[in-house]
Coordinates of C-alpha atoms in Angstrom, one line a residue:
X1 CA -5.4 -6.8 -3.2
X2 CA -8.6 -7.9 -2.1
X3 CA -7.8 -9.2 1.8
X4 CA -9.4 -12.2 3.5
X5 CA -11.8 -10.5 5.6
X6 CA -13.6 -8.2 2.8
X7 CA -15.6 -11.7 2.3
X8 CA -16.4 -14.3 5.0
X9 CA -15.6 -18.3 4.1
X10 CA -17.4 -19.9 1.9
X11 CA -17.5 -23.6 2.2
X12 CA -17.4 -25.2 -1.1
X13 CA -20.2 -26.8 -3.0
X14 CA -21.4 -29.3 -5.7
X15 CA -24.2 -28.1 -6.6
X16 CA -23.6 -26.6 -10.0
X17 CA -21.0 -27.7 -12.4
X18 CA -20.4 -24.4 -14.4
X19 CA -19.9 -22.2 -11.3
X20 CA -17.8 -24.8 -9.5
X21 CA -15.8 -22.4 -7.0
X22 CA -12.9 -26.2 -7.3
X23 CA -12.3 -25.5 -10.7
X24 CA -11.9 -21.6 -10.3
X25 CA -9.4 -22.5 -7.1
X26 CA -7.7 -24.9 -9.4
X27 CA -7.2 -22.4 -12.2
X28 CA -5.8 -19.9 -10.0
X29 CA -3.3 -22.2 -8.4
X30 CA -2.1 -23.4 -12.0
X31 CA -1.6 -19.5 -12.8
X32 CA 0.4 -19.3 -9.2
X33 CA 2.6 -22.2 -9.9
X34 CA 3.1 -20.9 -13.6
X35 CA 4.1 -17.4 -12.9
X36 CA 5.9 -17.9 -9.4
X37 CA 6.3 -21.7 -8.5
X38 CA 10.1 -21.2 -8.1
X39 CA 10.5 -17.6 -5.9
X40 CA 7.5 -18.6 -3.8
X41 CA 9.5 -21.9 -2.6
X42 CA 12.1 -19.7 -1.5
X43 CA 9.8 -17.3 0.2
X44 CA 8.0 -20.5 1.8
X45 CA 10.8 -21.0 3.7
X46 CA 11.4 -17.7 4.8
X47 CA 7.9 -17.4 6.0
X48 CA 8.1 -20.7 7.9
X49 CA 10.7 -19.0 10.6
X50 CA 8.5 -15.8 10.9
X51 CA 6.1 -15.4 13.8
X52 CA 3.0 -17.1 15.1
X53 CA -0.4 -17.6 12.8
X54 CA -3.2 -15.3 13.6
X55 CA -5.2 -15.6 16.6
X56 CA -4.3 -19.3 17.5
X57 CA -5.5 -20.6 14.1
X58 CA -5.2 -23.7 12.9
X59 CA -2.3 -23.8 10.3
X60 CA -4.4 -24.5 7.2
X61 CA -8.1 -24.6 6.5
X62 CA -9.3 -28.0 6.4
X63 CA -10.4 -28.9 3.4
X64 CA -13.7 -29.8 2.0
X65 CA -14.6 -32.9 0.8
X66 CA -18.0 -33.6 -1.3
X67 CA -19.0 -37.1 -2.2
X68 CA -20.1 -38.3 -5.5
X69 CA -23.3 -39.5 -5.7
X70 CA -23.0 -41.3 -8.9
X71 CA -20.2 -43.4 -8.2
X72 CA -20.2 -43.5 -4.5
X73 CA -15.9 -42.4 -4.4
X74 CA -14.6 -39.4 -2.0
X75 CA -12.8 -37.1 -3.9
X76 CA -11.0 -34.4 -2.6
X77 CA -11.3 -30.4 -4.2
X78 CA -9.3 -28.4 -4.8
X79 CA -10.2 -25.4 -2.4
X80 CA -10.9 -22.3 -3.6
X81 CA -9.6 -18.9 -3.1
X82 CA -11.7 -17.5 -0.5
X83 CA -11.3 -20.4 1.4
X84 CA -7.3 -20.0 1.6
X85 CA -6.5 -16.9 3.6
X86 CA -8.7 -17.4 6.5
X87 CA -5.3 -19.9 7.6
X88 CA -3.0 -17.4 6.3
X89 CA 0.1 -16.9 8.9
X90 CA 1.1 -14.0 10.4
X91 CA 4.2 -14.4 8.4
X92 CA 2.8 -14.7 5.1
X93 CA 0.9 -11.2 5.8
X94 CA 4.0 -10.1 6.5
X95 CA 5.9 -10.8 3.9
X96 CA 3.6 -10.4 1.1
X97 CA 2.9 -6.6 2.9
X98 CA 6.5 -6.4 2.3
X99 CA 7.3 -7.4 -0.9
X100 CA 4.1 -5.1 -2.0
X101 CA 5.1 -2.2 -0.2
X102 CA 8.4 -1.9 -1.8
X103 CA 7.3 -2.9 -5.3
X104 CA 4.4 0.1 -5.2
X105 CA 7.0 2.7 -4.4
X106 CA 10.0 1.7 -6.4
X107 CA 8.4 1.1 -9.3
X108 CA 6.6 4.8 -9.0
X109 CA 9.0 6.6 -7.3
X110 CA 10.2 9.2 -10.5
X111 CA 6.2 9.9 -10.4
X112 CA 6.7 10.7 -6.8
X113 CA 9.6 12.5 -7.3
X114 CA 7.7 14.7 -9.7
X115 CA 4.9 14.9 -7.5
X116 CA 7.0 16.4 -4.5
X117 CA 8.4 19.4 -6.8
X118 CA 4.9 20.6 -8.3
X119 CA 4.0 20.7 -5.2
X120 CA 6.3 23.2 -3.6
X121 CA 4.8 26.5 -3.5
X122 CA 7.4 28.7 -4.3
X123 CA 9.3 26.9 -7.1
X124 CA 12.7 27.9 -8.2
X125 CA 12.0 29.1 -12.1
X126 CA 13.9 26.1 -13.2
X127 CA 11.8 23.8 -11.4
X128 CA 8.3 25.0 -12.9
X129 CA 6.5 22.0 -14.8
X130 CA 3.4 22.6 -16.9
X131 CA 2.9 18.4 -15.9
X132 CA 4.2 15.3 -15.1
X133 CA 5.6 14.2 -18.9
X134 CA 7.3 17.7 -18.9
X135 CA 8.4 17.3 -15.3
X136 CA 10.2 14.0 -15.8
X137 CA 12.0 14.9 -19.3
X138 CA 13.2 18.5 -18.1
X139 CA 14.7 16.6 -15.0
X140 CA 16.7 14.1 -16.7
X141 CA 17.7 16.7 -19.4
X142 CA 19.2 18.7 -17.2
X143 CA 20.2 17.3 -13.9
X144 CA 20.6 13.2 -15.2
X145 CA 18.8 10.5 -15.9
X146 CA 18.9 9.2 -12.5
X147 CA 17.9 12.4 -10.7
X148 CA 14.4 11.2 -10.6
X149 CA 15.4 7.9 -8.6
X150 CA 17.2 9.9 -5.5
X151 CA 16.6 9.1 -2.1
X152 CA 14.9 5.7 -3.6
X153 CA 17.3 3.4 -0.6
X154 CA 15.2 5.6 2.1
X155 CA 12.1 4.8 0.5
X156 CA 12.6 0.9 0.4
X157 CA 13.7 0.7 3.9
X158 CA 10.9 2.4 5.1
X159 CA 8.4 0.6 2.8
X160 CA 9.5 -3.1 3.8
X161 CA 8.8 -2.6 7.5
X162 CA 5.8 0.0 7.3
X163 CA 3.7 -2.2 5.2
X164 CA 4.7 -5.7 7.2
X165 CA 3.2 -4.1 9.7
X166 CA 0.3 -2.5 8.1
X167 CA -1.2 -5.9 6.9
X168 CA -0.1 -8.3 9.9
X169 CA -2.0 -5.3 12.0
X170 CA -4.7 -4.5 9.7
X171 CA -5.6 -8.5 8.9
X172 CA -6.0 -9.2 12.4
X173 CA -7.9 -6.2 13.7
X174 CA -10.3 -6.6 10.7
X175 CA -10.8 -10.6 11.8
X176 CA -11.3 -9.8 15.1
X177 CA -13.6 -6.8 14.4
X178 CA -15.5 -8.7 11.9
X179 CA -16.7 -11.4 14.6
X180 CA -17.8 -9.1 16.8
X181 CA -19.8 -6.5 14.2
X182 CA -21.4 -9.1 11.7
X183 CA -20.5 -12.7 12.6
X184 CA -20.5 -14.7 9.5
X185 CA -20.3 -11.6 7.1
X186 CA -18.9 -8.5 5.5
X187 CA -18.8 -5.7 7.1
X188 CA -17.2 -2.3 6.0
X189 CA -17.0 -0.6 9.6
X190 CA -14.7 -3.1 10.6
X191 CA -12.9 -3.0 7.5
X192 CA -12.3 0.7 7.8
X193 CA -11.4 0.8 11.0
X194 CA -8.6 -1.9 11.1
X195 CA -7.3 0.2 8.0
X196 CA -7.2 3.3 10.2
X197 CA -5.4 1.7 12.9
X198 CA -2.9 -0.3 11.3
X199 CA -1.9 3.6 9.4
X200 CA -0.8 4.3 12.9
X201 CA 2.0 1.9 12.7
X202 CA 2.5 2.4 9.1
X203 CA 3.1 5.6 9.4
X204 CA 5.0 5.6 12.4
X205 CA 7.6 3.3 10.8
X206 CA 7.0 5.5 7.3
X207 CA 7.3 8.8 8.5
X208 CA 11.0 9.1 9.1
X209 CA 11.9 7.8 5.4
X210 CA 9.1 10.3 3.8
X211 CA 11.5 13.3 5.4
X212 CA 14.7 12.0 4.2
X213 CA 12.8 11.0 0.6
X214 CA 11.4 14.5 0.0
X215 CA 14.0 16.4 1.3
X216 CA 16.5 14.4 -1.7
X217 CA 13.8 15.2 -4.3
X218 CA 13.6 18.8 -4.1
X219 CA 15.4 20.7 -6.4
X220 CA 18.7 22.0 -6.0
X221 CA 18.7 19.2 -2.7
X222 CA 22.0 20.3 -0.8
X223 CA 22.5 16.7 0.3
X224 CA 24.7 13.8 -1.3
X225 CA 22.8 11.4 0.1
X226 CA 20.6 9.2 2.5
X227 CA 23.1 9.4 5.2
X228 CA 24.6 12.9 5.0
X229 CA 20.5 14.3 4.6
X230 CA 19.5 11.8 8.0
X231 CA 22.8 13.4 9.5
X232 CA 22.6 17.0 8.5
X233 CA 18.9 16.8 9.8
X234 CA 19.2 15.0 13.1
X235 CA 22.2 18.1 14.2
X236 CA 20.3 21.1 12.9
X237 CA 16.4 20.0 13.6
X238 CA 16.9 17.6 16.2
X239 CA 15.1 13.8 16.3
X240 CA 11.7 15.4 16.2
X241 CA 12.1 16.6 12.6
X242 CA 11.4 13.3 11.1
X243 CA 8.2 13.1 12.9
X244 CA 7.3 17.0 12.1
X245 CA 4.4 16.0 9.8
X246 CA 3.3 13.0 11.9
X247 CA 0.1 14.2 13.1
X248 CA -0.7 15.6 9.3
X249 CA 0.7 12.4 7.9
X250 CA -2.6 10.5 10.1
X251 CA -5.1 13.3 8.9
X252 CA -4.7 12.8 5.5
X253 CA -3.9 8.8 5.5
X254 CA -7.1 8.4 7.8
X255 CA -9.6 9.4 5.4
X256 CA -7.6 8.3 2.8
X257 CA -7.6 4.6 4.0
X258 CA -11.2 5.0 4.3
X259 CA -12.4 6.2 1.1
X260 CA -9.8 3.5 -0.8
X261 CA -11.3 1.1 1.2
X262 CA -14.9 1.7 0.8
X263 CA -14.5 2.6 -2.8
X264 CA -12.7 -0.8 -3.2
X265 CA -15.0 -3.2 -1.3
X266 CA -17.7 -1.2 -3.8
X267 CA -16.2 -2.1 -6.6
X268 CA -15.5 -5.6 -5.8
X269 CA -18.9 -6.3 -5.2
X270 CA -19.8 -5.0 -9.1
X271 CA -16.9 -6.2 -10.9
X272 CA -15.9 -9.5 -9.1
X273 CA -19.2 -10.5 -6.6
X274 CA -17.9 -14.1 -6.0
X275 CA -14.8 -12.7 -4.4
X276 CA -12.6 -14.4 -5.9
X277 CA -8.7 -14.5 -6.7
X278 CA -9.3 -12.1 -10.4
X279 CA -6.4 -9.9 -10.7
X280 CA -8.3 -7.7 -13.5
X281 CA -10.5 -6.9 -11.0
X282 CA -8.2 -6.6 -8.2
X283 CA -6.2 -3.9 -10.4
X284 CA -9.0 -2.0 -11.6
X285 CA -10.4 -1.6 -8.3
X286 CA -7.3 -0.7 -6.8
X287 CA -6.5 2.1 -9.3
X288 CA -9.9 3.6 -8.9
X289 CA -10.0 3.4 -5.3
X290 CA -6.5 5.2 -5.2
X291 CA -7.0 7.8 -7.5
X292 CA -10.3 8.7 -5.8
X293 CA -8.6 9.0 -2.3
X294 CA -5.8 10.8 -3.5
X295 CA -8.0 13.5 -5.3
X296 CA -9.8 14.3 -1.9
X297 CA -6.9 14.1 0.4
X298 CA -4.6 15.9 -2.0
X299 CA -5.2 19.6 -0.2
X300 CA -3.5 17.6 3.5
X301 CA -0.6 15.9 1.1
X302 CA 0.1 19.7 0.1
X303 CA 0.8 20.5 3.9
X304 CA 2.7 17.0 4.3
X305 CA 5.1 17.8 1.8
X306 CA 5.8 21.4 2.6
X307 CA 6.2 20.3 6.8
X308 CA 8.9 17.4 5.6
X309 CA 10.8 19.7 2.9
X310 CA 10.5 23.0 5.3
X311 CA 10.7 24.6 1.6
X312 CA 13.4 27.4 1.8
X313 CA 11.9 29.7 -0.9
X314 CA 8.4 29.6 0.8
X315 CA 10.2 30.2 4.4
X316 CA 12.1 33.0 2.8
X317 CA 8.6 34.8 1.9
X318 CA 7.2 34.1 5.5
X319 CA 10.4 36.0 6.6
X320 CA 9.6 38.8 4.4
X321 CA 6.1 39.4 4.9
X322 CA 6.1 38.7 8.4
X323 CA 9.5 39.9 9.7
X324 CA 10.4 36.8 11.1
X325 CA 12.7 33.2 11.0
X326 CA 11.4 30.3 11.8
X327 CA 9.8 27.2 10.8
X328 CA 6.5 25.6 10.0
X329 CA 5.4 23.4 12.4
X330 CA 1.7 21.6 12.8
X331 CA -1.1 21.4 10.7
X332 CA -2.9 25.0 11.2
X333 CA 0.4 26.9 10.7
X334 CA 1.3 24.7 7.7
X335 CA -2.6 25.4 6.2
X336 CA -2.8 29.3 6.6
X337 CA 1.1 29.4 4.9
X338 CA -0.8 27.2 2.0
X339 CA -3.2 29.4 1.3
X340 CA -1.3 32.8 1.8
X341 CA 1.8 31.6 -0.5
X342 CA -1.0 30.1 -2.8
X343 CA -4.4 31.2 -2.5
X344 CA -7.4 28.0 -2.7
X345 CA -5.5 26.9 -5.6
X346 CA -2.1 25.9 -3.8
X347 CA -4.1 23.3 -2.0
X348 CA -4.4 21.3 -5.1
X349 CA -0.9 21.7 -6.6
X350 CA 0.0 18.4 -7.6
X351 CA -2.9 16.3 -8.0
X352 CA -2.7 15.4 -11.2
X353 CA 1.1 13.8 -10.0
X354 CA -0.6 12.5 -7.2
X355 CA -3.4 11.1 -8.7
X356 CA -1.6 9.3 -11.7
X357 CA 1.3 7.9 -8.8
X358 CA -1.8 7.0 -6.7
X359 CA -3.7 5.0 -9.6
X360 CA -0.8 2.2 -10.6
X361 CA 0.4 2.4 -7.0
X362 CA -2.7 0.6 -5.4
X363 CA -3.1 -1.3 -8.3
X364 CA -0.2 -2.6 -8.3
X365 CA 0.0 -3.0 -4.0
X366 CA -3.1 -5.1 -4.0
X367 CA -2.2 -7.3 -7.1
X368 CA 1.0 -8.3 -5.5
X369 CA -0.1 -8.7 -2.0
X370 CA -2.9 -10.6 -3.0
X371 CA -0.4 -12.9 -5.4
X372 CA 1.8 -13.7 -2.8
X373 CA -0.6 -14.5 -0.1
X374 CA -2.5 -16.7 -2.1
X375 CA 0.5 -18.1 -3.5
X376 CA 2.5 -18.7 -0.1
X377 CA -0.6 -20.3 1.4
X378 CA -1.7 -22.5 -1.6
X379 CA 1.9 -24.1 -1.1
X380 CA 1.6 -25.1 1.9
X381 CA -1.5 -26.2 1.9
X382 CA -0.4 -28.4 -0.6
X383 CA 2.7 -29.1 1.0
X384 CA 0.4 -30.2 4.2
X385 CA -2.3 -32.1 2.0
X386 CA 0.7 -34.3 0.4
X387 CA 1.9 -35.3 3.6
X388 CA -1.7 -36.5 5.0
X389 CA -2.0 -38.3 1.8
X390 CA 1.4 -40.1 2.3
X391 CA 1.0 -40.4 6.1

C-alpha cells in the first residue's frame, strides 16, 4: 500500500500526451469500478458516518482543469491517483486500515500458526517440524484440519481496531510531519517516524489478542477456546499478562516499521517512480519490504513469542537448572533464557515461517489498503463532481 504522503501532490498536466497522468487516473478508476463498484457503495456509506477528515481538509481535492488550446473548450480530467488521497477522510483511513488488517492475518494465519510452534524452544517431540510444508501437513494429520485456524476470532478482533488506528494515526502524523521537515516533498524521516508512533497504538490495541492467539496455537493448548483462554489467564496471571510482552512487542515492531518502510519507499522509487496507483508494484514492494524486516527482527519475535506463551517445557528446564518457579518477564530475562535453552541459534528459530508469513502479509496489507482508499475516495469524488455538474 503505497500511502498518500510517501509522494507530495502533483497537479496534473498537458504537456505530453503519452505520459498523461488523466489517462493513468482514468484507467485505475475503470479497474476500481470493475473489481469493486458494488462493495465499495456499501462501504461509502459506512464511511460517510465515521469521523471528521484530516486536519480540517477540505472534503475532496479540487480538481484540475486544463484548457484546450486547439479548440478553445474546458474540459475537465480525470484526476489522477496521487492527486486523490491528499482529501482522503479520516474514515476512509480507517476503514480501509481495517478491512486490510484483517485480510493480512486471516488469510495467513495457519502460517502463523506454524510460525508460533517452531519457535518454541523446547518442543514436545510431536511438535518438531523440519519446515513450514511439513509443519502444516503433520498438524492437520494429526490433530484436524482446522487445528491450524485456532484462536483465528482473537486475531480478527484485534486486527480491525489495531490497524484503524494504525493508519488514521500514522496518515496524519506523516502529513503533519511532512510540512514541517520538507514542505512540498518526500521525506523518509517523517515517514518513519509516524510509522513508529502510530505502532504504539497498534500494538496497544494488538497486544491483548497476540496472548490469547499464541497461547491457542501451541501444541497440546489446554484451552477450548477464546473465552475460556482470556478467562483462565485474567484469574491465574492477572490483567497485566496480556501486556507481558508489551515493551518487547515496541522493540521489535520499531525497527521493524522502519526498515519496511525505508525498504518500501526504496523500492517504489525503482519500480513505480511516478507514484502511482500500480498494484504490481505495490505487492512486490510490499513482500520485499516484509520479508526483509522480519529476517532482522526475527531474534526480538523469538522473545515475543516465548513471553505470550510462558512455554511450559522451557519453564520446566529453568526450574531444573536453576532450582526455581517462576515466570519470564521483560525483555533481558526473556533474552538470556533464549540463548541458554538455545544457544545463538534459538534466536533465529522460525524465520523461515516468519519470513514466508511476512512476505504475502505486507503484500497483501498494502494492496488492499491502497484499493480501498483509492476506491472509497474516487467515489465520492465522483459522487461530488456529478452533483456540481447538475447543480
Amino acid at each position: 500500500m503505497e500511502a498518500d504522503g510517501f509522494v507530495r501532490r502533483r497537479r496534473m498536466t498537458a504537456e505530453t500526451t503519452g505520459n498523461d497522468p488523466g489517462v493513468a487516473g482514468a484507467s485505475a478508476g475503470a479497474e476500481v469500478r470493475w473489481l469493486g463498484g458494488r462493495f465499495l457503495g456499501v462501504s461509502e456509506s459506512i464511511v460517510g458516518r465515521l469521523t471528521p477528515r484530516i486536519g480540517g481538509e477540505t472534503e475532496l481535492q479540487t480538481v484540475d482543469f486544463t484548457r484546450n488550446a486547439q479548440d478553445g473548450q474546458t474540459e475537465e480530467c480525470e484526476p489522477d491517483y496521487e492527486g486523490l488521497p491528499q482529501g482522503a477522510s479520516t474514515g476512509t483511513h480507517m476503514f480501509a486500515g481495517a478491512v486490510a488488517g484483517i485480510m493480512e492475518h486471516c488469510l495467513m494465519f495457519p502460517i502463523d500458526c506454524v510460525k508460533t510452534r517452531m519457535q518454541s524452544l523446547q518442543p514436545d517431540p510431536a511438535a518438531r517440524y523440519r519446515n513450514v510444508m511439513d509443519a502444516l501437513r503433520r498438524i492437520i494429520a494429526t490433530e484436524g484440519v482446522w487445528r491450524p485456524m485456532r484462536g483465528l476470532n482473537a486475531t480478527a478482533v484485534g486486527a480491525g481496531p489495531a490497524h484503524a488506528l494504525y493508519f488514521a494515526c500514522y496518515e496524519k502524523l506523516k502529513k503533519t510531519l511532512s510540512d514541517v521537515i520538507h514542505p512540498g516533498a518526500n521525506s523518509h524521516l517523517a515517514n518513519g517516524t509516524a510509522g513508529c508512533v502510530a505502532t504504539l497504538l497498534h500494538d496497544a490495541a494488538m497486544n491483548p489478542a497476540e496472548v490469547v492467539k499464541q497461547r491457542m496455537q501451541m501444541y497440546n493448548s489446554p484451552y477450548r477456546g477464546v473465552l475460556d483462554c482470556v478467562r483462565a489467564v485474567w484469574q491465574k496471571e492477572g490483567p497485566a499478562a496480556f501486556y507481558r510482552s508489551y515493551t518487547t512487542q515496541l522493540t521489535m515492531n520499531v525497527p521493524f516499521q522502519a526498515l519496511h518502510f525505508m525498504t518500501y519507499e526504496y523500492l517504489q522509487e525503482l519500480l513505480n517512480p511516478q507514484r502511482q496507483y500500480n498494484p504490481s508494484s505495490h505487492m512486490l514492494s510490499g513482500a520485499m519490504a516484509g520479508a526483509i524486516a522480519a529476517a532482522a527482527t526475527t531474534p526480538l519475535d523469538v522473545c515475543k513469542t516465548l513471553l505470550n506463551t510462558q512455554e511450559s517445557l522451557a519453564l520446566g528446564s529453568l526450574s531444573s537448572s536453576q532450582g526455581a518457579h517462576g515466570r519470564i518477564s521483560g525483555l533481558a530475562h526473556a533474552f538470556r533464557t533464549v540463548y541458554r535453552l538455545g544457544g545463538l541459534q534459538g534466536f533465529f528459530k522460525g524465520v523461515q515461517a516468519r519470513v514466508i508469513y511476512q512476505m504475502p502479509s505486507t503484500a497483501i496489507s498494502w494492496s488492499v489498503y491502497e484499493f480501498f482508499k483509492y476506491g472509497l475516495t474516487k467515489r465520492q469524488h465522483d459522487k461530488r463532481r456529478a452533483q456540481h455538474m447538475e447543480a
